[in-house]
Structure formats: structure tokens, C-alpha cells
XYZ file of N, CA and C in Angstrom:
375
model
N -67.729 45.169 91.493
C -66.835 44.758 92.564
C -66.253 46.002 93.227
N -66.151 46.050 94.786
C -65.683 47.210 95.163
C -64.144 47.210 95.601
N -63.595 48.011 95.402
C -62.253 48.222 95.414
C -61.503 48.294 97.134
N -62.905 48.306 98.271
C -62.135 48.735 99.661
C -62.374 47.237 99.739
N -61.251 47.281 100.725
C -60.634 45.669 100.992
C -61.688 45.357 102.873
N -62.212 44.538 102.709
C -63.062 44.410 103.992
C -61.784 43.212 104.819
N -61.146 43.989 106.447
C -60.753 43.437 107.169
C -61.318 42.278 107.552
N -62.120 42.129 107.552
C -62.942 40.953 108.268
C -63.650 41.323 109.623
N -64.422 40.232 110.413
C -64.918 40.589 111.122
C -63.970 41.004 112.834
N -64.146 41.883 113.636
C -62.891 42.106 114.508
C -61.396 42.407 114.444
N -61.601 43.440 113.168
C -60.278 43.862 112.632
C -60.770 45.308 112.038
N -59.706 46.018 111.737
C -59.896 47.262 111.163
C -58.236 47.547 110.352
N -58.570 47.667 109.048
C -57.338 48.311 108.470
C -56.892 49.607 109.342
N -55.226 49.532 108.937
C -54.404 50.478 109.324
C -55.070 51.762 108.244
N -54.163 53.055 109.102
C -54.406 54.220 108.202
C -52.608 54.524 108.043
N -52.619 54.754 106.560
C -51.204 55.262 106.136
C -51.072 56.178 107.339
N -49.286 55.790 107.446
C -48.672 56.713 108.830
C -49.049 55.999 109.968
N -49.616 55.605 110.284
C -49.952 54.565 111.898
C -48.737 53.316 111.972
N -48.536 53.259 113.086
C -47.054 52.456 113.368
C -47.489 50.833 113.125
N -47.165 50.168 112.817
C -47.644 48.707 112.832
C -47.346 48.359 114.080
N -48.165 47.639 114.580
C -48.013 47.052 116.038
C -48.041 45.663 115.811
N -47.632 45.196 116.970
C -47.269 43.411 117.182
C -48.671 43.098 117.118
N -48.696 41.726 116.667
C -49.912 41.092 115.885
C -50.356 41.519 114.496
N -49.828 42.264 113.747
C -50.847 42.810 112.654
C -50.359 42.107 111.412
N -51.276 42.055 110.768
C -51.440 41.151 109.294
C -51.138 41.933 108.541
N -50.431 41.527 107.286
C -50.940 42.328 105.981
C -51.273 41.650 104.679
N -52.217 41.765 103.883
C -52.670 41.421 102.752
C -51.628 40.964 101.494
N -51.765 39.518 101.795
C -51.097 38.827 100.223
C -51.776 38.439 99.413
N -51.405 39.179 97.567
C -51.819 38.853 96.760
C -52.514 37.753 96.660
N -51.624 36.772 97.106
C -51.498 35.228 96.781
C -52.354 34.709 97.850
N -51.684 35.087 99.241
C -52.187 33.863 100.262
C -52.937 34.770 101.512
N -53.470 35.908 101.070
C -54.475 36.432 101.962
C -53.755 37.008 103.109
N -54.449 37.048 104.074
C -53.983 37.750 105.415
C -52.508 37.012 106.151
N -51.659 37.355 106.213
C -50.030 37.006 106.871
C -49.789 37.668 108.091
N -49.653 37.453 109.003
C -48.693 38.002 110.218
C -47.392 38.732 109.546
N -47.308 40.042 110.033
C -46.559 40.886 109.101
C -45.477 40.889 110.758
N -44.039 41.042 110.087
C -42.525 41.258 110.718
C -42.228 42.439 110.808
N -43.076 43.475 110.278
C -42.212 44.959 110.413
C -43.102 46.026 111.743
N -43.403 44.869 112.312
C -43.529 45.833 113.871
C -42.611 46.755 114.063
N -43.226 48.358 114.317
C -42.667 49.618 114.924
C -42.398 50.448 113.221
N -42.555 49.566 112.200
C -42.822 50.635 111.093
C -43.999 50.961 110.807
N -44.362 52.230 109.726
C -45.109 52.989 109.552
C -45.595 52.606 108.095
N -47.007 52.556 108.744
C -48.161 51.808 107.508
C -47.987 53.189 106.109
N -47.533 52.345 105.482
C -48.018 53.669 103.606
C -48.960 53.393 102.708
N -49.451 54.313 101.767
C -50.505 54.411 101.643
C -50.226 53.452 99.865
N -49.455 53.520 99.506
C -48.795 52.426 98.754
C -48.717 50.906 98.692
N -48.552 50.707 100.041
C -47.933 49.532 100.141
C -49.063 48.284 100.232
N -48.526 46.670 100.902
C -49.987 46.306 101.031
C -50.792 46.381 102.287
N -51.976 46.664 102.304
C -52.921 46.572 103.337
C -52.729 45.950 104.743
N -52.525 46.886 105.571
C -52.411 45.859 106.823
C -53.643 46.519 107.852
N -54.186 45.199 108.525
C -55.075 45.066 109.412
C -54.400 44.512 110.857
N -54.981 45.458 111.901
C -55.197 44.811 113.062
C -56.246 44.499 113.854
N -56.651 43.963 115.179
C -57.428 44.101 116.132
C -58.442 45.455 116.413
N -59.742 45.120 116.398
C -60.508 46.385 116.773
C -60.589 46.019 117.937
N -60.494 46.989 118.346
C -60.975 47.410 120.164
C -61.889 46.627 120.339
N -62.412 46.003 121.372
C -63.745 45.193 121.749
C -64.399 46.590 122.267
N -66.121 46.514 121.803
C -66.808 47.316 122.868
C -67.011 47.199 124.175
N -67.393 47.959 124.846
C -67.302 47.404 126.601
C -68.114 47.995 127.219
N -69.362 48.323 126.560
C -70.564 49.015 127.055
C -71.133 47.702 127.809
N -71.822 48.309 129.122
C -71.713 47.158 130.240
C -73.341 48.008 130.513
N -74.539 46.900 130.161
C -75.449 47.754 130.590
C -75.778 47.504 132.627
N -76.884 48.561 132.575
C -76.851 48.233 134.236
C -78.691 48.353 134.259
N -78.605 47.584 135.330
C -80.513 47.349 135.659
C -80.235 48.726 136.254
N -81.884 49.869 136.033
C -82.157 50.890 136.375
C -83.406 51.240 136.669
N -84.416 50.108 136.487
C -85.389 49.555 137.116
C -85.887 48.389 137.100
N -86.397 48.012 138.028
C -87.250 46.706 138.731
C -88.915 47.012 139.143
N -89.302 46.240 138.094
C -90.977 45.774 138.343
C -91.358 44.947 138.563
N -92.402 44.591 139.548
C -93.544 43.827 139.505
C -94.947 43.934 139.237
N -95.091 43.277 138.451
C -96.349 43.080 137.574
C -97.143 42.283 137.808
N -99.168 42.459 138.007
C -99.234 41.381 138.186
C -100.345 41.863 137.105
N -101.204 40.602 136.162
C -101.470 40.634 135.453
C -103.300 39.915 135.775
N -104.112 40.362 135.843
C -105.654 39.701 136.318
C -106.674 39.365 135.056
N -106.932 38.057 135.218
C -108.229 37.753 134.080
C -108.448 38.894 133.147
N -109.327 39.417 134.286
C -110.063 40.527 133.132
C -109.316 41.447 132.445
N -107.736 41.201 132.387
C -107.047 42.353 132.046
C -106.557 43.500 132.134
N -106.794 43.571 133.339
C -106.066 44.504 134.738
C -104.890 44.579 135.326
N -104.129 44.984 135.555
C -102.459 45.109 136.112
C -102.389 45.807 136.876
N -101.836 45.523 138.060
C -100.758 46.281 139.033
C -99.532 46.202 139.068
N -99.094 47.264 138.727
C -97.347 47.384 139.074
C -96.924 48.237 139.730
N -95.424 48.103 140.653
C -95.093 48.934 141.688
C -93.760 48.420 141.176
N -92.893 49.547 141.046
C -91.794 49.875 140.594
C -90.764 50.447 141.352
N -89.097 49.985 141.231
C -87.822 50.784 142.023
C -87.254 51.218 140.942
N -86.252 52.367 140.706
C -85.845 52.858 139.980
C -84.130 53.858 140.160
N -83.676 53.610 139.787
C -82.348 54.165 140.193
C -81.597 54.724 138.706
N -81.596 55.718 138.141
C -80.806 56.217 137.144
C -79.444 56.111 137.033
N -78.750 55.581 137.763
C -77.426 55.742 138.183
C -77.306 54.040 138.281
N -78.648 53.234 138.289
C -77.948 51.747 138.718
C -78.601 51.467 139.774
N -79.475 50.219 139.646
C -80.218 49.902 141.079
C -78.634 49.383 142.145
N -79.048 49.215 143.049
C -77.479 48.476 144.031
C -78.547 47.205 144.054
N -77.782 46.282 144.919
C -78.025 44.811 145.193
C -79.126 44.411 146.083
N -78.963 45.729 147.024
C -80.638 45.720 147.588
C -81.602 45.860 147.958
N -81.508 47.074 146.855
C -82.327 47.393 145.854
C -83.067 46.332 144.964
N -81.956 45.331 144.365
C -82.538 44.164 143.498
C -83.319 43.452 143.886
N -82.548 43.161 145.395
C -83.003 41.744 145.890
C -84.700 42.367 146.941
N -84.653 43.609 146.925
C -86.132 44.319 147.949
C -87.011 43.781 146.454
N -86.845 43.970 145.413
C -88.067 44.071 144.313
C -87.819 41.983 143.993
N -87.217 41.145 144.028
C -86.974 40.030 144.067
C -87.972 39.208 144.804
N -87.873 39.693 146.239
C -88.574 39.345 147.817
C -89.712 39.755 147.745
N -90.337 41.040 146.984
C -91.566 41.014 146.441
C -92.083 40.188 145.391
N -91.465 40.153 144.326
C -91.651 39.462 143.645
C -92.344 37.944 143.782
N -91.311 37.561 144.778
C -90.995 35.992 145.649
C -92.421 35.906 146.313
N -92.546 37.266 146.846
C -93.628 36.870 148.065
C -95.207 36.826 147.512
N -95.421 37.797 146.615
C -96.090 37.960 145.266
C -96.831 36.784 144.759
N -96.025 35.831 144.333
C -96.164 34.834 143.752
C -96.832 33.385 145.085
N -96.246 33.427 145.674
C -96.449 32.679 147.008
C -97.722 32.744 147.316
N -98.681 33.905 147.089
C -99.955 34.281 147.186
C -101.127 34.284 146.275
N -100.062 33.951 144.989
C -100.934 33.890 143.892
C -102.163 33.354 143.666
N -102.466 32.292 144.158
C -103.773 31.814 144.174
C -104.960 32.363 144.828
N -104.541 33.043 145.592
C -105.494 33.815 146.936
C -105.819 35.186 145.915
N -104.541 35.568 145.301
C -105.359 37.137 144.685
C -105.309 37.387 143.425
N -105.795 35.898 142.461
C -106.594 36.007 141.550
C -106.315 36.544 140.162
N -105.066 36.564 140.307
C -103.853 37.153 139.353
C -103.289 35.980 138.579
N -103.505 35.942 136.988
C -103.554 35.511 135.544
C -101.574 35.347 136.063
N -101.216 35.864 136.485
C -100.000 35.705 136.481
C -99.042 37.073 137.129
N -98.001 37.082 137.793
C -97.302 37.381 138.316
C -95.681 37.725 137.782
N -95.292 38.898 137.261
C -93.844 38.654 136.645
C -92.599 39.798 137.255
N -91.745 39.298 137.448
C -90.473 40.705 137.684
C -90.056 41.072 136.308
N -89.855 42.686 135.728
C -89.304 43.088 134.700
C -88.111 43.478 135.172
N -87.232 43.580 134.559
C -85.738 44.394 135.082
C -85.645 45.350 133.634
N -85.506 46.580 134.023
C -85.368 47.186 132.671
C -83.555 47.796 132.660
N -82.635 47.409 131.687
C -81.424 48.150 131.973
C -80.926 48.818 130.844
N -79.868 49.273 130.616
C -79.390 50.655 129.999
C -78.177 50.529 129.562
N -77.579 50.699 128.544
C -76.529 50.727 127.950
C -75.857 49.623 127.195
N -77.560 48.991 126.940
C -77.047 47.205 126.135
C -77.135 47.826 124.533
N -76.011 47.719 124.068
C -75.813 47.897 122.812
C -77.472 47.355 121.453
């Protein structure tokens, strides 16, 4: 059995010396996690365990390229690609979309197994 006490999920124990802030729990023997009253005192390394709120992450990914793909019987592909390192803009999106759109509209005429838009983006956890 291990001796570190697991906050749970979306929480992180205090570190002795850190101020208790409004909302924070602390660990009862008896009845588990409590809403603790001594907001603006200072967590010890003694005492019992108190947990608060972890930060939410807020990594926000962004499309940084747009493909169209088209995919032929015999196993052949064409793709033509936009690309923006910094973040496609909107239209940017919607130029590779309207291909996409128009792409497909034709499909039968040019013999293509299938037709797809990829969006590739960046900073998804």
C-alpha cells in the first residue's frame, strides 16, 4: 500500500506553506474529503492533507493544414494541399472546403474510388 494520498481526479494536493484558498478540502480520517474553513491559512506539512482545484489545460489546437485527396481504383492519389504554420484563417478553410465541394460534384466523371478533405491541426493534447 502506498503511503501518497491520491487527490483524485482534477485536484492536486497543497504543498506545506501554500495559503489555503476558498474551495479547498482537507482529508478526514473518518469521512474523507471536507470543505475546509481555514481559508487564508498556511498548509503544514504536519497537519491533514488538503487538496484543491487543478488548473484546467487550455491547449486549443488549430487546423494548419487542409487536404484534398482523391483516391483512384488502381490505387493512385492526388492531393493538393494549404498550409499555414501559424493557423489556416477562415478562407483559407473554406478555399480548400469549395474544392473539396466541387471535387466531389465531379466524382463520377473522374473516376476517383473516392474523394476526402483532411484537416491536419496542432496542439491537441
Amino acid at each position: 500500500m502506498s503511503d501518497r494520498i491520491d487527490p483524485g481526479p482534477g485536484w492536486r494536493l497543497l504543498e506545506a506553506g501554500e495559503v489555503k484558498p476558498r474551495g479547498y478540502e482537507y482529508k478526514s480520517p473518518i469521512l474523507g474529503w471536507i470543505e475546509g474553513s481555514g481559508v487564508g491559512t498556511v498548509a503544514i506539512a504536519d497537519g491533514f492533507p488538503c487538496r484543491v482545484r487543478a488548473a484546467p489545460r487550455t491547449t486549443k489546437a488549430i487546423a494548419t493544414r487542409a487536404t484534398v485527396r482523391a483516391v483512384f481504383p488502381d490505387g493512385a492519389t492526388i492531393a493538393d494541399s494549404i498550409a499555414c504554420e501559424s493557423g489556416l484563417s477562415v478562407e483559407m478553410m473554406q478555399f480548400e472546403v469549395d474544392r473539396w465541394a466541387l471535387s466531389k460534384i465531379h466524382l463520377p466523371e473522374s473516376g476517383a474510388k473516392y474523394i476526402m478533405l483532411e484537416i491536419q491541426r496542432e496542439g491537441e493534447p
